[in-house]
Amino acid sequence: MARTGKTGGRTPRRALWWRTLIAITACGAAVGGLAAYRGYSDDSTTAERPVTTEEASRLALSRLNLYQASPVAVTLTATEGGGVVVRVEGVVDYRTHRAVGSYRVTGSSGASGPDAGQLDHGLIVWDTGGLGLAPVPEGDDKQPWQQAEHIPRSGWSSRSYTTDPLDAGLQLLIGLGADRPDNPMLLAQSGARWLAHDRIDGRGYDRFAGPRAQGATPGAGSDGGRSPLTYWVDGDGGLRRVTMRMPGLGTPTTVEFTGHEGRAKLPEAPWGGTG
């Protein structure tokens, strides 16, 4: 979290697999029928299979639902390796592709007391080009977006994205919302699969594997050529959770969505022209 370096307004370079992954996740569609959803989802013994037309439509619609619900409350958890975990809690506005929140880094620090295991904490902002970090204002216990409003642009330490789990998760998160539906057939043809039916906080969700990266061979590799992205979507196309498997890490990066946050107002300072 300590790396810095101004983004200079440029889009950072990404690995080919990441560019392809973002491209193929941009699929949206109209709402499918609830009867079909119940017919497939209630059968917990059904084996993994390709998505139906209705399921592809509902999975893809989730991105438009995120956009329309903005600003959306989110929690991201990323395992950095060596027992270090980064947790980000904040809000994302998919209309502006900007987000703000707080971060907390935990791990084995050897310290004792109430802060034992805490390695770092502060405020974080991010958009499509990179992220910025700042310390929490002394004595300020308001919400992160309110705290960030009082920090001038010069108070943020900014940098472009890297390939580490936190940055990959932030990039994925900021790109999930979409302002229009796409072709559901493309999503289905790209290898999206129904995996299981789960319950989260008492509500039912279908768990889907996302579309495969271009060039991936079905059934090949230790993951069977499956997408590293997994989605939890309800019967109305609401997105509750997304996980992303990272190469070499046993624990995936997880994003949780908990709905519209009407109180939030994203600060102008990190993206403003002066300060």
Short mmCIF file of C-alpha atoms in Angstrom, two decimals:
data_model
loop_
_atom_site.label_atom_id
_atom_site.label_comp_id
_atom_site.label_asym_id
_atom_site.label_seq_id
_atom_site.Cartn_x
_atom_site.Cartn_y
_atom_site.Cartn_z
CA MET A 1 0.00 0.00 0.00
CA ALA A 2 2.98 2.29 0.38
CA ARG A 3 3.90 2.42 -3.33
CA THR A 4 3.28 5.81 -4.90
CA GLY A 5 3.65 7.50 -8.25
CA LYS A 6 1.38 9.90 -10.06
CA THR A 7 -0.90 8.42 -12.69
CA GLY A 8 -0.54 11.40 -15.00
CA GLY A 9 -4.05 10.77 -16.31
CA ARG A 10 -2.92 7.80 -18.40
CA THR A 11 -4.53 4.37 -18.41
CA PRO A 12 -1.99 1.91 -16.93
CA ARG A 13 -0.66 -0.98 -18.97
CA ARG A 14 -2.32 -4.29 -18.19
CA ALA A 15 -1.43 -7.88 -18.86
CA LEU A 16 -3.14 -9.39 -21.91
CA TRP A 17 -5.19 -11.78 -19.80
CA TRP A 18 -6.60 -8.90 -17.78
CA ARG A 19 -7.59 -6.80 -20.82
CA THR A 20 -9.31 -9.80 -22.31
CA LEU A 21 -11.11 -10.57 -19.05
CA ILE A 22 -12.50 -7.06 -18.73
CA ALA A 23 -13.60 -7.08 -22.38
CA ILE A 24 -15.58 -10.29 -22.16
CA THR A 25 -17.28 -9.38 -18.88
CA ALA A 26 -19.01 -6.47 -20.67
CA CYS A 27 -22.16 -8.43 -21.50
CA GLY A 28 -25.66 -7.33 -20.40
CA ALA A 29 -29.25 -8.26 -21.28
CA ALA A 30 -32.96 -7.99 -20.52
CA VAL A 31 -34.60 -9.61 -17.49
CA GLY A 32 -35.47 -13.31 -17.79
CA GLY A 33 -38.53 -15.08 -16.39
CA LEU A 34 -38.76 -15.79 -12.67
CA ALA A 35 -40.39 -19.17 -13.31
CA ALA A 36 -37.33 -20.39 -15.15
CA TYR A 37 -35.12 -19.10 -12.35
CA ARG A 38 -37.02 -21.08 -9.74
CA GLY A 39 -37.15 -24.18 -11.87
CA TYR A 40 -33.37 -24.43 -12.12
CA SER A 41 -32.27 -22.85 -8.87
CA ASP A 42 -34.35 -24.98 -6.52
CA ASP A 43 -32.60 -28.14 -7.70
CA SER A 44 -29.52 -28.12 -5.46
CA THR A 45 -28.41 -31.52 -6.79
CA THR A 46 -28.02 -30.34 -10.38
CA ALA A 47 -24.44 -30.62 -11.61
CA GLU A 48 -22.51 -27.73 -13.10
CA ARG A 49 -23.78 -26.90 -16.61
CA PRO A 50 -23.90 -24.17 -19.27
CA VAL A 51 -26.21 -21.26 -18.47
CA THR A 52 -29.68 -21.13 -19.95
CA THR A 53 -30.81 -18.14 -22.01
CA GLU A 54 -32.70 -16.77 -19.01
CA GLU A 55 -29.70 -17.18 -16.73
CA ALA A 56 -27.37 -15.50 -19.20
CA SER A 57 -29.78 -12.57 -19.43
CA ARG A 58 -30.03 -12.29 -15.64
CA LEU A 59 -26.29 -12.58 -15.11
CA ALA A 60 -25.59 -9.88 -17.67
CA LEU A 61 -28.37 -7.62 -16.39
CA SER A 62 -26.62 -7.45 -13.01
CA ARG A 63 -24.10 -4.95 -14.41
CA LEU A 64 -26.87 -2.55 -15.46
CA ASN A 65 -28.53 -2.97 -12.07
CA LEU A 66 -25.30 -1.88 -10.38
CA TYR A 67 -25.14 1.21 -12.54
CA GLN A 68 -28.73 2.15 -11.76
CA ALA A 69 -28.25 1.58 -8.01
CA SER A 70 -25.24 3.91 -7.79
CA PRO A 71 -23.74 4.86 -5.44
CA VAL A 72 -23.42 1.28 -4.20
CA ALA A 73 -21.94 0.14 -0.87
CA VAL A 74 -19.10 -2.36 -1.35
CA THR A 75 -16.60 -4.40 0.64
CA LEU A 76 -13.48 -5.82 -1.00
CA THR A 77 -11.21 -8.38 0.67
CA ALA A 78 -7.86 -9.25 -0.92
CA THR A 79 -5.22 -11.67 0.32
CA GLU A 80 -1.77 -10.34 -0.54
CA GLY A 81 0.20 -13.44 0.52
CA GLY A 82 2.20 -14.12 3.66
CA GLY A 83 -0.92 -13.84 5.78
CA VAL A 84 -1.52 -10.17 4.86
CA VAL A 85 -5.14 -9.25 4.17
CA VAL A 86 -6.43 -5.91 2.82
CA ARG A 87 -10.07 -4.97 3.44
CA VAL A 88 -11.65 -1.98 1.68
CA GLU A 89 -15.09 -0.68 2.66
CA GLY A 90 -16.60 2.11 0.59
CA VAL A 91 -18.98 3.24 -2.14
CA VAL A 92 -18.74 3.11 -5.93
CA ASP A 93 -20.51 5.50 -8.31
CA TYR A 94 -20.74 3.75 -11.67
CA ARG A 95 -22.05 6.88 -13.34
CA THR A 96 -18.74 8.66 -12.76
CA HIS A 97 -16.55 5.54 -12.41
CA ARG A 98 -15.20 6.85 -9.11
CA ALA A 99 -15.07 5.26 -5.67
CA VAL A 100 -14.03 6.17 -2.14
CA GLY A 101 -13.64 4.24 1.08
CA SER A 102 -11.39 3.20 3.93
CA TYR A 103 -8.79 0.45 3.91
CA ARG A 104 -7.30 -1.72 6.63
CA VAL A 105 -4.27 -3.99 6.27
CA THR A 106 -3.94 -6.83 8.79
CA GLY A 107 -1.38 -9.55 9.33
CA SER A 108 1.19 -10.76 11.80
CA SER A 109 2.77 -7.61 13.25
CA GLY A 110 4.03 -8.95 16.57
CA ALA A 111 2.27 -6.10 18.38
CA SER A 112 -0.14 -6.45 21.29
CA GLY A 113 -3.18 -4.48 22.37
CA PRO A 114 -6.28 -3.30 20.46
CA ASP A 115 -4.31 -2.68 17.24
CA ALA A 116 -2.54 -6.05 17.26
CA GLY A 117 -2.36 -7.40 13.75
CA GLN A 118 -3.12 -4.06 12.10
CA LEU A 119 -0.33 -3.08 9.73
CA ASP A 120 -1.83 0.00 8.09
CA HIS A 121 -5.09 1.87 7.60
CA GLY A 122 -6.38 5.00 5.91
CA LEU A 123 -8.58 6.39 3.16
CA ILE A 124 -8.60 5.23 -0.44
CA VAL A 125 -10.04 6.60 -3.68
CA TRP A 126 -9.91 4.86 -7.04
CA ASP A 127 -11.15 5.17 -10.61
CA THR A 128 -10.40 3.55 -13.97
CA GLY A 129 -6.84 4.92 -14.08
CA GLY A 130 -5.45 4.22 -10.62
CA LEU A 131 -5.83 4.81 -6.89
CA GLY A 132 -4.93 7.31 -4.19
CA LEU A 133 -4.24 6.88 -0.47
CA ALA A 134 -4.44 9.36 2.40
CA PRO A 135 -4.32 9.22 6.21
CA VAL A 136 -7.56 9.49 8.17
CA PRO A 137 -7.99 13.06 9.49
CA GLU A 138 -7.17 13.22 13.20
CA GLY A 139 -10.25 13.01 15.40
CA ASP A 140 -12.64 12.56 12.45
CA ASP A 141 -15.00 9.61 12.93
CA LYS A 142 -17.37 10.38 10.04
CA GLN A 143 -17.96 8.18 7.03
CA PRO A 144 -14.97 7.76 4.66
CA TRP A 145 -16.55 9.85 1.89
CA GLN A 146 -17.07 12.66 4.40
CA GLN A 147 -13.52 12.39 5.70
CA ALA A 148 -12.13 12.43 2.16
CA GLU A 149 -13.93 15.69 1.42
CA HIS A 150 -11.61 17.51 3.83
CA ILE A 151 -8.39 16.26 2.24
CA PRO A 152 -7.00 18.49 -0.56
CA ARG A 153 -5.81 16.99 -3.81
CA SER A 154 -2.20 17.44 -2.70
CA GLY A 155 -2.93 15.28 0.35
CA TRP A 156 -3.49 12.15 -1.73
CA SER A 157 -0.63 9.81 -2.66
CA SER A 158 -1.58 8.52 -6.11
CA ARG A 159 -0.30 5.71 -8.30
CA SER A 160 -1.24 3.58 -11.28
CA TYR A 161 -2.53 0.06 -10.85
CA THR A 162 -0.19 -2.89 -10.47
CA THR A 163 -0.93 -6.61 -10.85
CA ASP A 164 -1.20 -7.36 -7.11
CA PRO A 165 -4.49 -8.78 -5.73
CA LEU A 166 -5.76 -5.50 -4.26
CA ASP A 167 -5.22 -3.52 -7.44
CA ALA A 168 -6.72 -6.26 -9.61
CA GLY A 169 -9.77 -6.30 -7.35
CA LEU A 170 -10.16 -2.51 -7.47
CA GLN A 171 -9.89 -2.54 -11.27
CA LEU A 172 -12.48 -5.28 -11.53
CA LEU A 173 -14.79 -3.52 -9.10
CA ILE A 174 -14.73 -0.14 -10.86
CA GLY A 175 -15.50 -1.79 -14.20
CA LEU A 176 -18.42 -4.01 -13.17
CA GLY A 177 -21.24 -1.48 -13.67
CA ALA A 178 -22.58 -0.76 -17.16
CA ASP A 179 -25.08 1.80 -18.47
CA ARG A 180 -26.58 -0.47 -21.14
CA PRO A 181 -27.31 -4.15 -21.77
CA ASP A 182 -25.30 -6.21 -24.23
CA ASN A 183 -26.01 -9.44 -26.09
CA PRO A 184 -26.79 -12.32 -23.66
CA MET A 185 -26.01 -14.86 -26.38
CA LEU A 186 -22.39 -13.70 -26.42
CA LEU A 187 -22.07 -14.33 -22.70
CA ALA A 188 -23.54 -17.82 -22.99
CA GLN A 189 -21.41 -18.68 -26.02
CA SER A 190 -18.26 -17.52 -24.17
CA GLY A 191 -18.55 -20.28 -21.59
CA ALA A 192 -20.54 -18.87 -18.66
CA ARG A 193 -21.73 -21.74 -16.45
CA TRP A 194 -24.26 -22.30 -13.66
CA LEU A 195 -22.45 -23.76 -10.65
CA ALA A 196 -24.84 -23.95 -7.70
CA HIS A 197 -27.60 -22.28 -5.71
CA ASP A 198 -26.52 -20.58 -2.46
CA ARG A 199 -28.08 -18.52 0.30
CA ILE A 200 -26.49 -15.32 1.57
CA ASP A 201 -28.13 -13.49 4.49
CA GLY A 202 -31.28 -15.54 3.97
CA ARG A 203 -31.67 -14.75 0.26
CA GLY A 204 -31.23 -17.17 -2.63
CA TYR A 205 -28.55 -16.61 -5.27
CA ASP A 206 -27.39 -18.55 -8.29
CA ARG A 207 -23.62 -18.93 -8.49
CA PHE A 208 -22.19 -18.56 -11.98
CA ALA A 209 -18.76 -18.93 -13.51
CA GLY A 210 -18.15 -16.01 -15.83
CA PRO A 211 -17.25 -16.28 -19.52
CA ARG A 212 -13.89 -17.78 -20.37
CA ALA A 213 -10.98 -15.65 -21.51
CA GLN A 214 -10.50 -15.63 -25.28
CA GLY A 215 -8.37 -18.54 -26.40
CA ALA A 216 -9.02 -20.66 -23.31
CA THR A 217 -9.72 -24.30 -24.14
CA PRO A 218 -12.74 -25.82 -22.34
CA GLY A 219 -11.63 -28.58 -19.98
CA ALA A 220 -7.95 -27.61 -20.18
CA GLY A 221 -5.79 -26.78 -17.18
CA SER A 222 -6.34 -27.36 -13.47
CA ASP A 223 -9.47 -25.17 -13.51
CA GLY A 224 -10.96 -26.81 -16.59
CA GLY A 225 -10.54 -23.63 -18.61
CA ARG A 226 -13.10 -21.88 -16.41
CA SER A 227 -13.14 -18.11 -15.94
CA PRO A 228 -11.39 -16.83 -12.79
CA LEU A 229 -14.53 -14.79 -12.04
CA THR A 230 -17.52 -16.16 -10.11
CA TYR A 231 -20.80 -14.23 -9.65
CA TRP A 232 -23.69 -14.58 -7.19
CA VAL A 233 -26.90 -13.23 -8.77
CA ASP A 234 -30.48 -13.24 -7.44
CA GLY A 235 -33.73 -13.82 -9.31
CA ASP A 236 -34.05 -10.15 -10.23
CA GLY A 237 -30.54 -9.81 -11.64
CA GLY A 238 -29.14 -8.29 -8.48
CA LEU A 239 -25.41 -8.86 -7.96
CA ARG A 240 -24.46 -9.76 -4.39
CA ARG A 241 -20.91 -11.10 -4.64
CA VAL A 242 -18.04 -11.54 -7.09
CA THR A 243 -14.85 -13.51 -6.49
CA MET A 244 -11.69 -13.53 -8.59
CA ARG A 245 -9.04 -16.21 -8.41
CA MET A 246 -5.49 -14.89 -8.60
CA PRO A 247 -2.58 -16.97 -9.94
CA GLY A 248 -0.55 -18.51 -7.12
CA LEU A 249 -2.99 -17.59 -4.34
CA GLY A 250 -5.34 -20.06 -2.69
CA THR A 251 -7.79 -17.41 -1.45
CA PRO A 252 -9.66 -15.41 -4.12
CA THR A 253 -10.25 -11.67 -3.97
CA THR A 254 -13.87 -11.12 -2.92
CA VAL A 255 -16.22 -8.20 -3.60
CA GLU A 256 -19.51 -7.89 -1.69
CA PHE A 257 -22.33 -5.53 -2.74
CA THR A 258 -24.82 -4.48 -0.07
CA GLY A 259 -27.07 -2.12 -2.03
CA HIS A 260 -27.70 1.54 -2.74
CA GLU A 261 -26.04 4.04 -0.38
CA GLY A 262 -28.17 7.15 -0.77
CA ARG A 263 -26.30 9.19 1.84
CA ALA A 264 -22.96 9.01 0.05
CA LYS A 265 -21.52 11.95 -1.87
CA LEU A 266 -18.15 11.32 -3.46
CA PRO A 267 -15.57 14.07 -2.81
CA GLU A 268 -14.25 16.31 -5.57
CA ALA A 269 -10.75 16.92 -4.17
CA PRO A 270 -8.93 13.79 -5.40
CA TRP A 271 -10.07 14.46 -8.99
CA GLY A 272 -10.37 18.25 -8.87
CA GLY A 273 -8.13 20.68 -10.72
CA THR A 274 -6.70 22.42 -7.65
CA GLY A 275 -6.09 21.81 -3.98
#
